[in-house]
Amino acid sequence: MKMILAVATLLFNWNLMAHNHLDEQFIPSDSNYIAYLRIKGLLGEEYNSYITDHKCGFHLINSVKSNIDKFTPDKREKIQSVMQRPVKQTFIISPSGKFKIHFDTTGIHAVQYSVTEIAKAIDSVYNFEVLYMGFPPAPADNGVGGDNRYDIYIHNISPLYGYTEFENSIGADRYTSFMVIDNSYHESDYYTKGIDAARVTLAHEYHHAIQIGNYRYANNDVWFYELTSTSMEEFVFDSINDYYAYMPTFFSRPDKIFTGFDGYSQAVWNIYLHKIFDYDFTIFVRQWELMRVYPALECVRKSIEERGKSFKSVFSQFYLYNYYTGYRSIPNKYYEEGSNYPLVRFNYSIQFIQPGRTINGNSQACAANYYVIVDSILKLPFQPDTIVVILVNVNVDSALNWSGLSRLFNYTLRISSSQSDQNFKKISTNLFTKFEVTDPANWNDIYIVNDTTSATVIKEAASYAFPMPANLNKHRFINIPVPKDWTGELDLYIYSAGMNLIYNSKKIPQLFDDRLVVQWNGINNSNEKTSSGVYFYFLINGENQSLGKILIINE
């Protein structure tokens, strides 16, 4: 059975590598050529099926445009014939004076919602994304649209929501651009319809204009462009939830490499970051500043680490949040709108068998594997009925070069731990686990017991507390090890063997003999020297915990 599981998983991941990697080399196929001509209006509605991405034409339109020389001469001529901006009958200026909205009042492209509301909405987008969040505005186009206002064209592009098209180079992979949005949003293709669909499209597409106008156009990282733009819809227009439509793609494949999605389904990542970084938007601005130099995933990692957190901890906790959706949602602790999110897909439901069970599998880089372990027969004393195990691979370097598709792991769950095997750790009253990988620094294991809200990332101590045993008549401090990837202030709790709290305090980790530790002088909360005995320490750093034992012999 183990061999079948390992082979099936390997073949599944190989298939993903072959079919789901966003193309680094654009291929001028008939399908993208026809889709481009359909969006541009040269072909009729009978070709709608060629538009496989109904959300945003940013990737397709600009990929075709930037790779036009790869097409045959006759196809190149057709593309060039529709590459210009749409021609419209009239326009209005937004109240701020910053946007020019071009539209038709008659014909197949006639606008079917209030242009006045569109003008108000795009000003709201500008106020939020530029004035409030701190992004620079999209650059002026040097009068191409008649003046230096940013140009928006309302055009029948059903079944597409909209697209932002780059136009003239302004240096260092940066471009001026214009935006095109649909004229009706009435078709069944749209999850959100009418003026609300237009509003979120404005928020989405204007951020594309910001991205390629101020930072960089990098086709290989299109997932990040779409992730950011989709999250802007939620940030700017919180009451319109078009992003719900795309979430199942990501939640149904948590075991897939994070960079291998279209981006729309991952807007929840930015919603998560926004919450855990105290609703501060500057982290997103910083990511895009880094995009001028680095690949997108590296920008995400650097922006997190610059704020004093480890990418490993933040990325792992994201998959914990993703468990608490749907009926499991806890809005005040996890996602505010989590009850509307889909449930994450589990890899397997595994029946626990005495005395233990081992899972053999592999994982893609920057991905997670969810398992539910069920004890529905034995009903052991004090044993929970179900334990959810989340194994998270946080290897950014492998994700960046797509070498992380076959990271093998072995996960063992036992009723009792062998005294000779120190690699087992306790996760509940009488359950012990061992997680074996070749690169443990790139992994986290998370446990959720019976859907309780106390789920944490439990880390083994970096080493034993020292000196051990401690003699408070001789030793000034007891040094308690801190996991290397923890940052910032943490909480220290010391309990007696009877689990009575004798000491607690906030601590700042420090280096001692090249080891990261917090120090305790052995004085308890009653300001007394702690007597000889066995004690347990707990370190808490956000959602993370580390625990261990202290032996004190005051002779």
mmCIF file of C-alpha atoms in Angstrom, residues 9-249:
data_model
loop_
_atom_site.group_PDB
_atom_site.id
_atom_site.type_symbol
_atom_site.label_atom_id
_atom_site.label_comp_id
_atom_site.label_asym_id
_atom_site.label_seq_id
_atom_site.Cartn_x
_atom_site.Cartn_y
_atom_site.Cartn_z
ATOM 1 C CA THR A 9 1.851 10.730 -5.616
ATOM 2 C CA LEU A 10 5.014 10.868 -7.735
ATOM 3 C CA LEU A 11 3.065 10.457 -10.981
ATOM 4 C CA PHE A 12 0.541 13.074 -9.881
ATOM 5 C CA ASN A 13 3.282 15.603 -9.159
ATOM 6 C CA TRP A 14 5.033 14.812 -12.459
ATOM 7 C CA ASN A 15 1.780 15.556 -14.272
ATOM 8 C CA LEU A 16 1.534 18.885 -12.470
ATOM 9 C CA MET A 17 5.062 19.804 -13.432
ATOM 10 C CA ALA A 18 4.289 19.062 -17.055
ATOM 11 C CA HIS A 19 0.991 20.943 -17.268
ATOM 12 C CA ASN A 20 0.639 23.574 -14.552
ATOM 13 C CA HIS A 21 3.868 25.549 -14.643
ATOM 14 C CA LEU A 22 3.218 29.073 -15.890
ATOM 15 C CA ASP A 23 5.124 29.316 -19.162
ATOM 16 C CA GLU A 24 8.531 30.972 -19.059
ATOM 17 C CA GLN A 25 8.742 30.732 -22.849
ATOM 18 C CA PHE A 26 5.715 32.083 -24.700
ATOM 19 C CA ILE A 27 4.426 29.720 -27.401
ATOM 20 C CA PRO A 28 2.492 31.448 -30.234
ATOM 21 C CA SER A 29 -0.302 28.866 -30.504
ATOM 22 C CA ASP A 30 -3.486 29.039 -32.557
ATOM 23 C CA SER A 31 -5.528 29.145 -29.337
ATOM 24 C CA ASN A 32 -3.922 32.274 -27.892
ATOM 25 C CA TYR A 33 -3.956 33.894 -31.330
ATOM 26 C CA ILE A 34 -7.715 33.270 -31.720
ATOM 27 C CA ALA A 35 -8.419 34.327 -28.115
ATOM 28 C CA TYR A 36 -6.554 37.592 -28.721
ATOM 29 C CA LEU A 37 -8.543 38.356 -31.900
ATOM 30 C CA ARG A 38 -11.816 37.504 -30.125
ATOM 31 C CA ILE A 39 -11.062 39.875 -27.225
ATOM 32 C CA LYS A 40 -10.098 42.585 -29.698
ATOM 33 C CA GLY A 41 -13.389 42.096 -31.586
ATOM 34 C CA LEU A 42 -12.054 40.771 -34.875
ATOM 35 C CA LEU A 43 -13.799 37.427 -34.306
ATOM 36 C CA GLY A 44 -17.376 36.801 -33.165
ATOM 37 C CA GLU A 45 -18.951 35.217 -30.090
ATOM 38 C CA GLU A 46 -18.667 31.738 -31.594
ATOM 39 C CA TYR A 47 -14.993 31.922 -30.581
ATOM 40 C CA ASN A 48 -15.701 32.631 -26.897
ATOM 41 C CA SER A 49 -14.545 29.142 -25.932
ATOM 42 C CA TYR A 50 -10.973 30.142 -26.807
ATOM 43 C CA ILE A 51 -11.016 32.640 -23.944
ATOM 44 C CA THR A 52 -10.218 30.183 -21.157
ATOM 45 C CA ASP A 53 -9.439 32.891 -18.589
ATOM 46 C CA HIS A 54 -12.573 35.001 -18.121
ATOM 47 C CA LYS A 55 -11.276 37.055 -15.223
ATOM 48 C CA CYS A 56 -8.533 39.194 -16.727
ATOM 49 C CA GLY A 57 -6.900 39.463 -20.148
ATOM 50 C CA PHE A 58 -3.709 41.056 -18.772
ATOM 51 C CA HIS A 59 -1.542 37.987 -19.324
ATOM 52 C CA LEU A 60 -2.882 37.002 -22.748
ATOM 53 C CA ILE A 61 -3.048 40.492 -24.273
ATOM 54 C CA ASN A 62 0.442 41.505 -23.193
ATOM 55 C CA SER A 63 2.030 38.109 -23.907
ATOM 56 C CA VAL A 64 0.798 38.232 -27.497
ATOM 57 C CA LYS A 65 1.830 41.858 -27.872
ATOM 58 C CA SER A 66 5.343 41.393 -26.466
ATOM 59 C CA ASN A 67 5.911 38.239 -28.514
ATOM 60 C CA ILE A 68 4.373 39.356 -31.808
ATOM 61 C CA ASP A 69 7.570 38.569 -33.716
ATOM 62 C CA LYS A 70 7.120 34.872 -32.906
ATOM 63 C CA PHE A 71 3.930 34.649 -34.966
ATOM 64 C CA THR A 72 3.835 33.948 -38.690
ATOM 65 C CA PRO A 73 3.700 37.046 -40.954
ATOM 66 C CA ASP A 74 -0.013 36.679 -41.749
ATOM 67 C CA LYS A 75 -0.957 36.285 -38.069
ATOM 68 C CA ARG A 76 1.312 39.173 -37.137
ATOM 69 C CA GLU A 77 -0.515 41.393 -39.600
ATOM 70 C CA LYS A 78 -3.905 40.439 -38.103
ATOM 71 C CA ILE A 79 -2.678 41.151 -34.570
ATOM 72 C CA GLN A 80 -1.256 44.531 -35.566
ATOM 73 C CA SER A 81 -4.543 45.494 -37.202
ATOM 74 C CA VAL A 82 -6.337 45.427 -33.801
ATOM 75 C CA MET A 83 -3.506 46.408 -31.481
ATOM 76 C CA GLN A 84 -4.589 50.035 -31.158
ATOM 77 C CA ARG A 85 -6.905 51.449 -28.498
ATOM 78 C CA PRO A 86 -10.677 51.178 -29.036
ATOM 79 C CA VAL A 87 -12.329 54.163 -30.714
ATOM 80 C CA LYS A 88 -15.321 55.474 -28.738
ATOM 81 C CA GLN A 89 -18.131 57.956 -29.387
ATOM 82 C CA THR A 90 -17.721 60.113 -26.299
ATOM 83 C CA PHE A 91 -16.075 60.412 -22.892
ATOM 84 C CA ILE A 92 -16.427 61.907 -19.427
ATOM 85 C CA ILE A 93 -13.822 63.047 -16.904
ATOM 86 C CA SER A 94 -13.921 61.618 -13.388
ATOM 87 C CA PRO A 95 -14.694 64.074 -10.528
ATOM 88 C CA SER A 96 -11.026 64.102 -9.466
ATOM 89 C CA GLY A 97 -9.949 65.009 -12.995
ATOM 90 C CA LYS A 98 -7.468 62.144 -13.067
ATOM 91 C CA PHE A 99 -9.351 59.698 -15.341
ATOM 92 C CA LYS A 100 -10.894 59.881 -18.797
ATOM 93 C CA ILE A 101 -13.638 57.325 -19.437
ATOM 94 C CA HIS A 102 -14.356 56.574 -23.112
ATOM 95 C CA PHE A 103 -17.611 54.877 -24.108
ATOM 96 C CA ASP A 104 -20.331 54.421 -26.735
ATOM 97 C CA THR A 105 -23.965 55.373 -26.271
ATOM 98 C CA THR A 106 -25.256 53.317 -29.229
ATOM 99 C CA GLY A 107 -24.344 50.077 -30.958
ATOM 100 C CA ILE A 108 -23.031 46.739 -29.651
ATOM 101 C CA HIS A 109 -20.499 48.476 -27.404
ATOM 102 C CA ALA A 110 -23.007 50.862 -25.779
ATOM 103 C CA VAL A 111 -22.511 51.059 -22.030
ATOM 104 C CA GLN A 112 -25.346 49.413 -20.057
ATOM 105 C CA TYR A 113 -24.674 50.837 -16.609
ATOM 106 C CA SER A 114 -24.074 54.295 -15.144
ATOM 107 C CA VAL A 115 -20.865 55.883 -16.433
ATOM 108 C CA THR A 116 -21.190 58.454 -13.660
ATOM 109 C CA GLU A 117 -20.916 55.636 -11.125
ATOM 110 C CA ILE A 118 -17.867 54.313 -12.966
ATOM 111 C CA ALA A 119 -16.257 57.740 -12.677
ATOM 112 C CA LYS A 120 -16.908 57.807 -8.935
ATOM 113 C CA ALA A 121 -15.646 54.251 -8.541
ATOM 114 C CA ILE A 122 -12.311 54.821 -10.292
ATOM 115 C CA ASP A 123 -11.689 57.870 -8.101
ATOM 116 C CA SER A 124 -12.364 55.641 -5.088
ATOM 117 C CA VAL A 125 -9.857 53.135 -6.440
ATOM 118 C CA TYR A 126 -7.242 55.866 -6.808
ATOM 119 C CA ASN A 127 -7.913 57.248 -3.348
ATOM 120 C CA PHE A 128 -7.515 53.819 -1.767
ATOM 121 C CA GLU A 129 -4.646 52.282 -3.736
ATOM 122 C CA VAL A 130 -2.580 55.459 -4.095
ATOM 123 C CA LEU A 131 -3.486 57.914 -1.336
ATOM 124 C CA TYR A 132 -4.327 55.397 1.401
ATOM 125 C CA MET A 133 -2.196 52.334 0.633
ATOM 126 C CA GLY A 134 0.778 54.331 -0.628
ATOM 127 C CA PHE A 135 1.289 52.970 -4.143
ATOM 128 C CA PRO A 136 2.481 55.469 -6.786
ATOM 129 C CA PRO A 137 -0.134 56.302 -9.452
ATOM 130 C CA ALA A 138 -0.015 54.817 -12.926
ATOM 131 C CA PRO A 139 2.271 57.015 -15.076
ATOM 132 C CA ALA A 140 0.940 59.516 -17.611
ATOM 133 C CA ASP A 141 0.774 58.380 -21.256
ATOM 134 C CA ASN A 142 2.163 61.615 -22.744
ATOM 135 C CA GLY A 143 -1.125 62.610 -24.316
ATOM 136 C CA VAL A 144 -1.852 59.413 -26.267
ATOM 137 C CA GLY A 145 -5.500 59.431 -25.157
ATOM 138 C CA GLY A 146 -5.878 63.150 -25.837
ATOM 139 C CA ASP A 147 -4.355 64.315 -22.541
ATOM 140 C CA ASN A 148 -2.357 62.933 -19.611
ATOM 141 C CA ARG A 149 -5.324 61.531 -17.716
ATOM 142 C CA TYR A 150 -5.423 57.749 -17.341
ATOM 143 C CA ASP A 151 -7.697 56.294 -20.048
ATOM 144 C CA ILE A 152 -10.438 53.720 -19.468
ATOM 145 C CA TYR A 153 -12.381 52.256 -22.397
ATOM 146 C CA ILE A 154 -15.793 50.639 -21.940
ATOM 147 C CA HIS A 155 -16.124 47.996 -24.647
ATOM 148 C CA ASN A 156 -17.992 44.755 -25.287
ATOM 149 C CA ILE A 157 -15.357 42.163 -24.344
ATOM 150 C CA SER A 158 -17.725 39.529 -22.920
ATOM 151 C CA PRO A 159 -16.972 36.982 -21.460
ATOM 152 C CA LEU A 160 -13.935 38.856 -20.108
ATOM 153 C CA TYR A 161 -14.090 41.219 -17.112
ATOM 154 C CA GLY A 162 -11.309 43.498 -18.350
ATOM 155 C CA TYR A 163 -7.659 43.941 -19.209
ATOM 156 C CA THR A 164 -4.805 46.413 -18.866
ATOM 157 C CA GLU A 165 -2.603 46.736 -21.938
ATOM 158 C CA PHE A 166 0.910 48.137 -21.859
ATOM 159 C CA GLU A 167 1.712 50.700 -24.511
ATOM 160 C CA ASN A 168 4.955 52.719 -24.547
ATOM 161 C CA SER A 169 8.184 51.877 -22.750
ATOM 162 C CA ILE A 170 9.336 54.319 -20.081
ATOM 163 C CA GLY A 171 12.459 52.306 -19.225
ATOM 164 C CA ALA A 172 13.500 49.284 -17.115
ATOM 165 C CA ASP A 173 10.574 47.041 -18.155
ATOM 166 C CA ARG A 174 8.077 49.767 -17.251
ATOM 167 C CA TYR A 175 5.258 50.928 -19.519
ATOM 168 C CA THR A 176 2.396 53.349 -19.859
ATOM 169 C CA SER A 177 -0.944 51.618 -20.284
ATOM 170 C CA PHE A 178 -4.681 51.904 -20.790
ATOM 171 C CA MET A 179 -7.596 49.877 -19.412
ATOM 172 C CA VAL A 180 -10.548 48.179 -21.089
ATOM 173 C CA ILE A 181 -13.601 46.940 -19.148
ATOM 174 C CA ASP A 182 -16.773 45.204 -20.328
ATOM 175 C CA ASN A 183 -19.826 47.288 -21.220
ATOM 176 C CA SER A 184 -22.522 45.201 -19.477
ATOM 177 C CA TYR A 185 -21.462 42.256 -17.235
ATOM 178 C CA HIS A 186 -24.897 40.733 -17.866
ATOM 179 C CA GLU A 187 -23.862 37.350 -19.209
ATOM 180 C CA SER A 188 -23.911 34.120 -17.226
ATOM 181 C CA ASP A 189 -20.091 34.041 -17.470
ATOM 182 C CA TYR A 190 -19.782 36.617 -14.705
ATOM 183 C CA TYR A 191 -19.897 35.645 -11.044
ATOM 184 C CA THR A 192 -20.551 39.297 -10.151
ATOM 185 C CA LYS A 193 -22.767 41.279 -12.533
ATOM 186 C CA GLY A 194 -23.561 44.843 -13.509
ATOM 187 C CA ILE A 195 -22.008 47.902 -11.895
ATOM 188 C CA ASP A 196 -20.461 45.893 -9.036
ATOM 189 C CA ALA A 197 -18.546 43.758 -11.533
ATOM 190 C CA ALA A 198 -17.316 46.965 -13.163
ATOM 191 C CA ARG A 199 -16.236 48.378 -9.792
ATOM 192 C CA VAL A 200 -14.037 45.429 -8.807
ATOM 193 C CA THR A 201 -12.624 45.286 -12.334
ATOM 194 C CA LEU A 202 -11.499 48.900 -11.987
ATOM 195 C CA ALA A 203 -9.726 48.069 -8.713
ATOM 196 C CA HIS A 204 -8.128 45.009 -10.309
ATOM 197 C CA GLU A 205 -7.002 46.566 -13.580
ATOM 198 C CA TYR A 206 -5.802 49.881 -12.172
ATOM 199 C CA HIS A 207 -3.387 48.000 -9.964
ATOM 200 C CA HIS A 208 -2.010 46.271 -13.066
ATOM 201 C CA ALA A 209 -1.400 49.774 -14.427
ATOM 202 C CA ILE A 210 0.453 50.635 -11.211
ATOM 203 C CA GLN A 211 2.475 47.403 -11.386
ATOM 204 C CA ILE A 212 3.760 47.733 -14.949
ATOM 205 C CA GLY A 213 4.056 51.515 -14.825
ATOM 206 C CA ASN A 214 6.136 51.806 -11.655
ATOM 207 C CA TYR A 215 7.804 48.462 -11.010
ATOM 208 C CA ARG A 216 8.280 45.844 -13.721
ATOM 209 C CA TYR A 217 6.455 43.751 -16.297
ATOM 210 C CA ALA A 218 7.645 40.164 -15.693
ATOM 211 C CA ASN A 219 5.601 37.573 -17.557
ATOM 212 C CA ASN A 220 7.043 34.680 -15.535
ATOM 213 C CA ASP A 221 5.500 35.987 -12.312
ATOM 214 C CA VAL A 222 2.031 36.688 -13.681
ATOM 215 C CA TRP A 223 0.509 34.719 -10.758
ATOM 216 C CA PHE A 224 1.729 37.433 -8.387
ATOM 217 C CA TYR A 225 0.364 40.254 -10.557
ATOM 218 C CA GLU A 226 -3.058 38.612 -10.517
ATOM 219 C CA LEU A 227 -2.914 37.693 -6.824
ATOM 220 C CA THR A 228 -2.222 41.309 -5.898
ATOM 221 C CA SER A 229 -4.801 42.782 -8.264
ATOM 222 C CA THR A 230 -7.513 40.378 -7.086
ATOM 223 C CA SER A 231 -6.809 41.221 -3.455
ATOM 224 C CA MET A 232 -7.203 44.908 -4.351
ATOM 225 C CA GLU A 233 -10.834 44.194 -5.218
ATOM 226 C CA GLU A 234 -11.475 43.081 -1.639
ATOM 227 C CA PHE A 235 -9.449 45.877 -0.070
ATOM 228 C CA VAL A 236 -11.095 48.667 -2.082
ATOM 229 C CA PHE A 237 -14.648 47.265 -2.312
ATOM 230 C CA ASP A 238 -15.000 45.021 0.733
ATOM 231 C CA SER A 239 -18.746 44.440 0.252
ATOM 232 C CA ILE A 240 -18.270 43.020 -3.285
ATOM 233 C CA ASN A 241 -16.839 39.523 -3.094
ATOM 234 C CA ASP A 242 -16.064 38.463 -6.635
ATOM 235 C CA TYR A 243 -12.899 36.756 -5.386
ATOM 236 C CA TYR A 244 -15.034 34.015 -3.786
ATOM 237 C CA ALA A 245 -15.546 32.554 -7.274
ATOM 238 C CA TYR A 246 -11.880 31.622 -7.715
ATOM 239 C CA MET A 247 -10.971 30.322 -4.250
ATOM 240 C CA PRO A 248 -11.902 26.644 -4.848
ATOM 241 C CA THR A 249 -9.006 26.325 -7.306
#
